[in-house]
Tab-separated table of C-alpha atoms and ligand atoms in Angstrom:
chain	number	residue	atom	x	y	z
J	1	MET	CA	1.134	28.638	8.251
J	2	ALA	CA	3.027	25.356	8.140
J	3	LYS	CA	6.329	25.494	6.272
J	4	THR	CA	6.402	23.834	2.885
J	5	TYR	CA	9.309	21.921	1.416
J	6	LYS	CA	10.088	21.218	-2.202
J	7	HIS	CA	11.528	17.718	-2.097
J	8	LEU	CA	10.021	14.545	-0.711
J	9	GLU	CA	13.238	13.610	1.119
J	10	THR	CA	13.046	16.873	3.095
J	11	LYS	CA	9.302	16.555	3.760
J	12	LEU	CA	9.912	13.125	5.311
J	13	ILE	CA	12.112	14.712	7.956
J	14	HIS	CA	10.563	18.143	8.501
J	15	ALA	CA	6.893	18.255	7.422
J	16	GLY	CA	4.423	18.286	10.305
J	17	GLU	CA	7.106	18.555	13.006
J	18	PRO	CA	6.058	20.605	16.056
J	19	GLU	CA	7.041	24.251	15.932
J	20	PRO	CA	8.528	25.345	18.215
J	21	LEU	CA	10.066	22.043	19.301
J	22	ILE	CA	8.366	20.717	22.446
J	23	HIS	CA	10.753	21.509	25.334
J	24	GLY	CA	13.429	21.529	22.647
J	25	ALA	CA	12.975	17.802	21.958
J	26	VAL	CA	14.330	16.952	18.503
J	27	CYS	CA	11.792	14.116	18.217
J	28	ILE	CA	8.106	14.570	18.949
J	29	PRO	CA	7.367	12.922	22.318
J	30	ILE	CA	4.683	10.276	22.764
J	31	PHE	CA	1.560	11.932	24.182
J	32	GLN	CA	0.289	8.894	26.046
J	33	SER	CA	-2.812	10.576	27.437
J	34	ALA	CA	-6.317	9.366	26.520
J	35	MET	CA	-7.894	12.779	27.084
J	36	PHE	CA	-6.741	16.348	27.357
J	37	GLU	CA	-7.938	19.207	29.548
J	38	TYR	CA	-11.095	20.941	28.257
J	39	SER	CA	-10.201	24.239	26.641
J	40	GLY	CA	-13.463	25.564	25.259
J	41	GLU	CA	-13.934	23.125	22.326
J	42	GLU	CA	-17.379	23.623	20.836
J	43	SER	CA	-18.019	20.300	19.093
J	44	TYR	CA	-17.679	16.655	20.005
J	45	GLU	CA	-15.209	16.060	17.171
J	46	ASP	CA	-12.922	18.749	18.592
J	47	LEU	CA	-12.689	17.330	22.119
J	48	ARG	CA	-9.121	16.215	22.501
J	49	TYR	CA	-9.240	12.443	22.897
J	50	ILE	CA	-7.198	9.636	21.294
J	51	ARG	CA	-10.170	8.064	19.511
J	52	LEU	CA	-11.017	11.407	17.908
J	53	ASN	CA	-7.675	11.389	16.076
J	54	ASN	CA	-6.515	14.732	17.366
J	55	THR	CA	-3.655	14.224	19.828
J	56	PRO	CA	-0.356	15.969	18.963
J	57	ASN	CA	0.995	12.634	17.624
J	58	HIS	CA	-1.961	12.318	15.213
J	59	ILE	CA	-1.786	15.932	14.084
J	60	ALA	CA	1.940	15.734	13.275
J	61	LEU	CA	1.463	12.517	11.271
J	62	HIS	CA	-1.535	13.901	9.374
J	63	GLU	CA	0.535	16.851	8.200
J	64	LYS	CA	3.542	14.730	7.297
J	65	LEU	CA	1.515	12.138	5.366
J	66	ALA	CA	-0.457	14.801	3.475
J	67	ALA	CA	2.799	16.550	2.487
J	68	LEU	CA	4.334	13.326	1.115
J	69	GLU	CA	1.642	12.886	-1.539
J	70	ASN	CA	0.732	16.556	-2.026
J	71	GLY	CA	-2.688	16.026	-0.443
J	72	GLU	CA	-4.654	18.704	1.378
J	73	TYR	CA	-5.169	16.472	4.375
J	74	ALA	CA	-4.433	12.963	5.655
J	75	LEU	CA	-5.812	10.705	8.328
J	76	VAL	CA	-3.877	7.979	10.109
J	77	THR	CA	-5.789	4.838	11.155
J	78	ALA	CA	-5.353	1.720	13.277
J	79	SER	CA	-4.530	-0.467	10.235
J	80	GLY	CA	-4.564	-0.424	6.454
J	81	MET	CA	-7.897	-2.247	6.566
J	82	ALA	CA	-9.324	0.438	8.904
J	83	ALA	CA	-8.383	3.055	6.285
J	84	ILE	CA	-9.875	0.983	3.436
J	85	SER	CA	-13.098	-0.020	5.210
J	86	SER	CA	-13.844	3.433	6.608
J	87	SER	CA	-13.063	5.111	3.298
J	88	LEU	CA	-15.409	2.797	1.397
J	89	LEU	CA	-18.081	3.166	4.095
J	90	THR	CA	-17.808	6.949	3.716
J	91	ILE	CA	-17.873	7.137	-0.073
J	92	LEU	CA	-20.561	4.467	-0.474
J	93	SER	CA	-23.974	4.033	1.173
J	94	SER	CA	-26.686	1.426	1.065
J	95	GLY	CA	-27.883	0.959	-2.533
J	96	ASP	CA	-24.598	2.142	-4.057
J	97	HIS	CA	-22.434	0.171	-6.473
J	98	PHE	CA	-18.750	0.497	-7.331
J	99	LEU	CA	-16.102	-1.001	-9.600
J	100	ALA	CA	-12.945	-2.624	-8.238
J	101	GLN	CA	-9.920	-4.166	-9.874
J	102	ASP	CA	-10.152	-7.944	-10.040
J	103	CYS	CA	-6.832	-8.736	-8.337
J	104	LEU	CA	-6.793	-7.060	-4.915
J	105	TYR	CA	-5.181	-7.483	-1.505
J	106	GLY	CA	-6.922	-10.512	0.062
J	107	GLY	CA	-8.386	-8.561	3.001
J	108	THR	CA	-9.867	-5.937	0.659
J	109	HIS	CA	-11.278	-8.631	-1.621
J	110	ASP	CA	-12.960	-10.277	1.390
J	111	LEU	CA	-14.331	-6.955	2.667
J	112	ILE	CA	-15.874	-6.290	-0.748
J	113	THR	CA	-17.320	-9.752	-1.308
J	114	LYS	CA	-18.230	-10.790	2.249
J	115	ASP	CA	-18.907	-7.657	4.336
J	116	LEU	CA	-20.015	-4.752	2.139
J	117	PRO	CA	-23.025	-6.663	0.699
J	118	ASP	CA	-24.429	-6.774	4.277
J	119	TYR	CA	-24.493	-2.960	4.144
J	120	GLY	CA	-26.265	-2.915	0.775
J	121	ILE	CA	-23.096	-2.002	-1.149
J	122	SER	CA	-22.411	-4.001	-4.315
J	123	CYS	CA	-19.364	-4.269	-6.545
J	124	ASP	CA	-18.352	-5.519	-9.978
J	125	PHE	CA	-14.769	-6.480	-10.677
J	126	ILE	CA	-12.915	-5.041	-13.667
J	127	ASP	CA	-9.748	-5.901	-15.566
J	128	GLY	CA	-7.401	-2.982	-14.839
J	129	ASN	CA	-5.740	-3.437	-18.214
J	130	ASP	CA	-8.880	-3.285	-20.316
J	131	PRO	CA	-10.496	0.178	-20.005
J	132	GLY	CA	-12.825	-0.603	-22.926
J	133	SER	CA	-14.637	-3.183	-20.813
J	134	TRP	CA	-15.393	-0.928	-17.825
J	135	GLU	CA	-18.329	1.011	-19.255
J	136	TYR	CA	-20.442	-2.137	-19.578
J	137	LYS	CA	-20.290	-2.588	-15.807
J	138	LEU	CA	-21.543	0.916	-14.963
J	139	ARG	CA	-24.931	1.287	-13.296
J	140	SER	CA	-26.947	4.389	-12.392
J	141	THR	CA	-25.862	3.704	-8.781
J	142	THR	CA	-22.099	3.397	-9.505
J	143	LYS	CA	-20.227	5.849	-7.257
J	144	ALA	CA	-16.554	4.834	-7.141
J	145	ILE	CA	-13.703	2.975	-8.822
J	146	TYR	CA	-11.055	1.208	-6.717
J	147	VAL	CA	-7.634	-0.027	-7.880
J	148	GLU	CA	-4.181	-0.888	-6.516
J	149	THR	CA	-0.975	0.687	-7.851
J	150	MET	CA	0.624	-2.711	-8.452
J	151	THR	CA	-1.192	-5.994	-7.966
J	152	ASN	CA	-0.083	-8.551	-5.450
J	153	PRO	CA	1.682	-10.887	-6.194
J	154	LEU	CA	2.010	-10.531	-9.993
J	155	LEU	CA	2.986	-6.823	-9.962
J	156	GLN	CA	0.604	-5.952	-12.785
J	157	VAL	CA	0.174	-2.224	-13.384
J	158	ALA	CA	-3.373	-1.147	-14.288
J	159	HIS	CA	-4.071	1.618	-16.800
J	160	HIS	CA	-4.111	4.281	-14.075
J	161	LYS	CA	-4.454	7.256	-16.391
J	162	ALA	CA	-7.545	5.634	-17.880
J	163	VAL	CA	-8.919	5.005	-14.370
J	164	VAL	CA	-8.715	8.726	-13.562
J	165	GLU	CA	-10.261	9.743	-16.922
J	166	PHE	CA	-13.041	7.189	-16.546
J	167	ALA	CA	-13.808	8.371	-12.996
J	168	ARG	CA	-14.017	11.999	-14.176
J	169	ALA	CA	-16.195	11.156	-17.160
J	170	HIS	CA	-18.670	9.223	-15.011
J	171	ASN	CA	-18.543	11.255	-11.828
J	172	LEU	CA	-16.985	8.496	-9.709
J	173	VAL	CA	-14.650	8.844	-6.749
J	174	SER	CA	-11.317	7.316	-7.782
J	175	VAL	CA	-9.564	5.403	-5.000
J	176	ILE	CA	-6.141	3.758	-5.157
J	177	ASP	CA	-4.339	1.563	-2.660
J	178	ASN	CA	-0.773	2.849	-3.071
J	179	THR	CA	0.830	0.568	-0.452
J	180	PHE	CA	3.155	-1.298	-2.844
J	181	ALA	CA	4.643	1.832	-4.422
J	182	SER	CA	4.887	4.019	-1.302
J	183	PRO	CA	4.958	7.808	-1.843
J	184	ILE	CA	8.575	7.489	-3.020
J	185	ASN	CA	7.643	5.627	-6.193
J	186	PHE	CA	4.155	6.980	-6.956
J	187	ARG	CA	2.024	9.933	-5.873
J	188	PRO	CA	-1.514	9.194	-7.088
J	189	LEU	CA	-3.071	12.597	-6.293
J	190	ASP	CA	-0.616	14.240	-8.711
J	191	TRP	CA	-2.090	12.000	-11.434
J	192	GLY	CA	-5.673	12.939	-10.569
J	193	PHE	CA	-6.818	10.264	-8.131
J	194	ASP	CA	-9.241	11.496	-5.447
J	195	LEU	CA	-8.060	9.285	-2.626
J	196	SER	CA	-4.803	7.455	-1.900
J	197	ILE	CA	-4.750	4.774	0.781
J	198	HIS	CA	-1.816	2.943	2.345
J	199	SER	CA	-1.229	0.136	4.717
J	200	CYS	CA	1.480	1.977	6.695
J	201	THR	CA	2.301	-1.428	8.161
J	202	LYS	CA	4.406	-1.938	5.027
J	203	TYR	CA	6.848	0.574	3.489
J	204	LEU	CA	5.778	3.706	5.361
J	205	ASN	CA	6.645	2.254	8.770
J	206	GLY	CA	9.122	-0.156	7.244
J	207	HIS	CA	10.218	-1.988	10.376
J	208	SER	CA	7.602	-4.749	10.651
J	209	ASP	CA	6.673	-3.748	14.198
J	210	ILE	CA	3.231	-2.085	13.994
J	211	VAL	CA	0.037	-2.115	11.931
J	212	ALA	CA	-1.321	1.238	10.741
J	213	GLY	CA	-3.012	2.851	7.761
J	214	THR	CA	-3.658	6.198	6.115
J	215	ALA	CA	-6.039	7.905	3.696
J	216	ILE	CA	-4.780	11.011	1.858
J	217	GLY	CA	-6.790	13.428	-0.287
J	218	ARG	CA	-8.950	16.559	-0.388
J	219	SER	CA	-9.852	18.090	2.980
J	220	ASP	CA	-13.631	17.596	2.641
J	221	LEU	CA	-13.239	13.921	1.755
J	222	ILE	CA	-10.719	13.184	4.517
J	223	GLU	CA	-12.830	15.111	7.077
J	224	SER	CA	-15.809	12.854	6.278
J	225	ILE	CA	-13.665	9.723	6.548
J	226	LYS	CA	-12.276	11.005	9.841
J	227	ARG	CA	-15.767	11.452	11.286
J	228	ARG	CA	-16.583	7.883	10.292
J	229	VAL	CA	-13.349	6.558	11.838
J	230	ASN	CA	-14.095	8.572	14.994
J	231	HIS	CA	-17.421	6.733	15.304
J	232	LEU	CA	-16.262	3.301	14.173
J	233	GLY	CA	-13.303	3.529	16.557
J	234	GLY	CA	-10.343	2.732	14.288
J	235	SER	CA	-7.872	5.328	15.555
J	236	LEU	CA	-4.153	4.651	15.964
J	237	ASP	CA	-2.657	4.573	19.460
J	238	PRO	CA	-0.114	7.369	20.190
J	239	HIS	CA	2.696	4.906	20.796
J	240	ALA	CA	2.132	3.337	17.360
J	241	CYS	CA	1.864	6.899	15.943
J	242	PHE	CA	5.325	7.592	17.350
J	243	LEU	CA	6.803	4.434	15.807
J	244	LEU	CA	5.213	5.187	12.442
J	245	HIS	CA	6.469	8.780	12.620
J	246	ARG	CA	9.996	7.510	13.289
J	247	GLY	CA	9.811	4.901	10.533
J	248	ILE	CA	8.600	7.396	7.927
J	249	LYS	CA	11.703	9.561	8.325
J	250	THR	CA	13.896	6.913	6.643
J	251	LEU	CA	11.384	6.009	3.892
J	252	ALA	CA	13.400	7.542	1.050
J	253	VAL	CA	16.707	5.867	1.874
J	254	ARG	CA	15.004	2.525	2.444
J	255	VAL	CA	12.768	2.458	-0.624
J	256	LYS	CA	15.356	3.807	-3.070
J	257	TYR	CA	17.750	1.093	-1.922
J	258	GLN	CA	15.014	-1.545	-2.122
J	259	ASN	CA	14.153	-0.404	-5.681
J	260	GLN	CA	17.759	-0.869	-6.779
J	261	SER	CA	18.245	-4.127	-4.967
J	262	ALA	CA	15.001	-5.677	-6.260
J	263	LEU	CA	15.923	-4.770	-9.845
J	264	LYS	CA	19.310	-6.500	-9.526
J	265	ILE	CA	17.724	-9.565	-7.908
J	266	ALA	CA	15.014	-9.684	-10.606
J	267	GLN	CA	17.712	-9.519	-13.317
J	268	PHE	CA	19.701	-12.263	-11.617
J	269	LEU	CA	16.634	-14.512	-11.346
J	270	GLU	CA	15.593	-13.844	-14.945
J	271	SER	CA	19.010	-14.981	-16.178
J	272	HIS	CA	19.028	-18.195	-14.098
J	273	HIS	CA	18.243	-21.443	-15.926
J	274	ALA	CA	16.191	-22.857	-13.014
J	275	VAL	CA	13.808	-19.881	-13.171
J	276	ALA	CA	10.909	-19.971	-15.663
J	277	SER	CA	9.661	-16.377	-15.339
J	278	VAL	CA	10.016	-13.263	-13.165
J	279	ASN	CA	7.359	-10.636	-12.426
J	280	TYR	CA	8.936	-7.233	-11.780
J	281	PRO	CA	7.759	-4.004	-13.456
J	282	GLY	CA	11.364	-2.801	-13.750
J	283	LEU	CA	12.252	-5.603	-16.179
J	284	GLU	CA	11.952	-4.903	-19.900
J	285	SER	CA	10.142	-8.236	-20.173
J	286	HIS	CA	7.299	-7.061	-17.915
J	287	THR	CA	4.106	-6.519	-19.947
J	288	GLN	CA	3.492	-3.050	-18.485
J	289	HIS	CA	7.131	-1.973	-18.180
J	290	HIS	CA	6.589	1.189	-20.275
J	291	ARG	CA	3.465	2.204	-18.382
J	292	ALA	CA	5.266	1.662	-15.067
J	293	SER	CA	8.196	3.751	-16.283
J	294	GLU	CA	5.899	6.636	-17.180
J	295	LEU	CA	4.049	6.609	-13.849
J	296	PHE	CA	6.601	5.524	-11.276
J	297	ASP	CA	9.899	6.864	-9.961
J	298	GLY	CA	10.937	3.337	-8.951
J	299	TYR	CA	9.575	-0.172	-9.338
J	300	SER	CA	9.375	-1.185	-5.645
J	301	GLY	CA	11.035	-3.898	-3.626
J	302	MET	CA	8.442	-6.528	-4.503
J	303	LEU	CA	8.898	-9.293	-7.061
J	304	SER	CA	7.621	-12.795	-7.730
J	305	PHE	CA	8.795	-15.689	-9.867
J	306	GLU	CA	8.097	-19.195	-11.134
J	307	LEU	CA	10.640	-21.989	-11.117
J	308	GLU	CA	11.043	-24.468	-13.972
J	309	GLY	CA	10.555	-27.252	-11.447
J	310	GLY	CA	7.081	-26.065	-10.332
J	311	LEU	CA	5.720	-26.553	-6.822
J	312	GLU	CA	8.375	-29.038	-5.698
J	313	ALA	CA	11.166	-26.677	-6.731
J	314	ALA	CA	9.408	-23.683	-5.131
J	315	GLU	CA	9.202	-25.459	-1.798
J	316	ALA	CA	12.803	-26.660	-2.075
J	317	PHE	CA	13.946	-23.118	-2.896
J	318	ILE	CA	12.175	-21.629	0.125
J	319	GLN	CA	13.646	-24.322	2.363
J	320	LYS	CA	17.163	-23.920	1.025
J	321	THR	CA	17.371	-20.140	1.419
J	322	ASP	CA	19.190	-19.025	4.573
J	323	LEU	CA	18.766	-15.289	4.597
J	324	PRO	CA	15.071	-14.472	4.079
J	325	ILE	CA	12.456	-15.098	6.714
J	326	VAL	CA	9.478	-17.107	5.502
J	327	ALA	CA	6.601	-14.845	6.485
J	328	PRO	CA	3.651	-12.944	5.017
J	329	SER	CA	3.439	-9.140	4.813
J	330	LEU	CA	6.038	-6.939	3.127
J	331	GLY	CA	7.820	-3.630	2.929
J	332	GLY	CA	10.105	-4.049	5.921
J	333	ILE	CA	13.859	-3.911	6.225
J	334	GLU	CA	14.255	-7.702	6.253
J	335	THR	CA	13.851	-9.832	3.143
J	336	LEU	CA	10.787	-12.091	3.271
J	337	VAL	CA	9.712	-14.932	0.994
J	338	THR	CA	6.316	-16.611	0.745
J	339	ARG	CA	4.219	-18.729	-1.525
J	340	PRO	CA	1.132	-16.512	-1.952
J	341	ALA	CA	-1.090	-19.586	-2.430
J	342	THR	CA	-0.441	-20.466	1.216
J	343	THR	CA	-0.371	-16.936	2.698
J	344	SER	CA	-1.672	-13.697	1.152
J	345	HIS	CA	-4.035	-15.466	-1.250
J	346	ALA	CA	-4.938	-18.516	0.838
J	347	GLY	CA	-8.418	-17.002	1.337
J	348	LEU	CA	-9.196	-17.362	-2.372
J	349	SER	CA	-10.403	-20.656	-3.803
J	350	ALA	CA	-7.958	-22.604	-5.992
J	351	ARG	CA	-10.144	-21.664	-8.986
J	352	GLU	CA	-10.065	-17.955	-8.209
J	353	ARG	CA	-6.289	-18.097	-7.855
J	354	GLN	CA	-5.981	-19.911	-11.165
J	355	ARG	CA	-8.196	-17.340	-12.897
J	356	LEU	CA	-5.934	-14.556	-11.613
J	357	GLY	CA	-2.771	-16.379	-12.702
J	358	ILE	CA	-1.505	-17.107	-9.181
J	359	SER	CA	-0.117	-20.621	-9.367
J	360	ASP	CA	0.646	-22.779	-6.324
J	361	SER	CA	4.331	-22.663	-7.262
J	362	LEU	CA	4.663	-18.861	-7.423
J	363	VAL	CA	7.283	-17.487	-4.990
J	364	ARG	CA	6.986	-13.859	-3.784
J	365	VAL	CA	9.890	-11.862	-2.404
J	366	SER	CA	9.763	-8.644	-0.372
J	367	VAL	CA	13.318	-7.351	-0.708
J	368	GLY	CA	14.768	-5.864	2.485
J	369	ILE	CA	17.789	-3.628	2.945
J	370	GLU	CA	20.444	-6.312	3.373
J	371	ALA	CA	23.421	-6.251	0.968
J	372	THR	CA	22.057	-7.109	-2.477
J	373	GLU	CA	24.997	-9.404	-3.124
J	374	ASP	CA	24.275	-11.460	-0.003
J	375	ILE	CA	20.688	-12.016	-1.135
J	376	ILE	CA	21.802	-12.958	-4.654
J	377	THR	CA	24.464	-15.351	-3.302
J	378	ASP	CA	21.888	-16.986	-1.040
J	379	PHE	CA	19.279	-17.276	-3.804
J	380	GLY	CA	21.993	-18.672	-6.110
J	381	GLN	CA	22.911	-21.486	-3.724
J	382	ALA	CA	19.196	-22.224	-3.089
J	383	LEU	CA	18.556	-22.511	-6.841
J	384	GLU	CA	21.441	-24.915	-7.393
J	385	GLY	CA	20.282	-28.297	-8.572
J	386	LEU	CA	16.616	-27.232	-8.773
J	387	GLU	CA	16.524	-27.416	-12.583
J	388	SER	CA	16.815	-31.201	-12.278
J	389	LEU	CA	13.403	-31.203	-10.553
J	390	SER	CA	11.668	-30.114	-13.731
D	401	PLP	C1	-1.219	-5.259	3.942
D	401	PLP	C2	-2.059	-4.595	2.950
D	401	PLP	C3	-3.314	-4.069	3.287
D	401	PLP	C4	-3.896	-4.198	4.678
D	401	PLP	O1	-3.166	-3.510	5.616
D	401	PLP	P1	-3.154	-3.842	7.199
D	401	PLP	O2	-2.261	-2.792	7.741
D	401	PLP	O3	-2.656	-5.246	7.367
D	401	PLP	O4	-4.568	-3.712	7.674
D	401	PLP	C5	-4.031	-3.416	2.307
D	401	PLP	N1	-3.567	-3.308	1.040
D	401	PLP	C6	-2.379	-3.805	0.674
D	401	PLP	C7	-1.921	-3.647	-0.732
D	401	PLP	C8	-1.588	-4.471	1.607
D	401	PLP	O5	-0.411	-4.986	1.219
């Protein structure tokens, strides 16, 4: 029986660790071996082989990830998209239909609109804030409902309790992409979701040096997804497993700091006369602040804002900042800034972006673990004089 631990901070360090320690090594070694000696395994899935997701590095991560969100089982995958695509291709078959939130990660949106139709899987988009409108989109073939904990880049928080109730009432599998919250801020299975997915590329690894994903949930569901991943070939390499394993251990200290820092930066921006509006669920002014407070233990390190001076000011701001790196992606230890219209949401048409409220001048920040004051000082100098652009 694996040991169980009460608190998340302890699980991060000790859950899933080899027992006894391998040759006394405090850290699990990298098992860089494609195959392992035959030892009487009776099924193909049990043969020990990297692609079959069963090396010691995979097994340790599966246990650790499951423990973090109180799931029965977890599967680690070669990327967040590998976790999302194989989960959807497990839950849904040709002829099936599902509902998905209208503002999704760009790669997921493309998978749903451009790839899944080729497999006979159709989708209708729903407004996560308007549960009353969902029933009209149900069909006899509807099998699942798919949402994200917080939307990118506007940090909207859907009515997650209603999502779970709706899924139960209509016999749908409820799936949530919990990447933005990380297990520190939200644990979807505790609230009744069937499946929680992460891009571990972001907060879980936290060091911007690998891509990886995970799906966490009931054993039967994860076992089916694992079989699909085994056949589609989206397993994570042991070396990347090791890096993810190492990154996860510091998740709590990183994310709690990022929560605090992002709140202070959001408050600073909101009070600045060159800033028109700030999107951060931790601010009282955020439309779903109360919902976020009920569901989450922290509001994440992600925020976005509009400048009074529009696009010209946004570009000037990004150019004038010294500290952040201008790059897509998020959740790492370094602060990043982007204009989503040119990065994460460049795949959408200008009209789609407008419909979702993502203007060309919106600036998104992924807050790292630098000193909060240094970020605020840098943003302050970058904002100077920008109000005259409006
Ligand atoms: C980055 C991201 C993904 C995709 O993850 P990859 O690891 O890049 O494949 C999925 N969902 C969200 C919310 C993301 O931010």
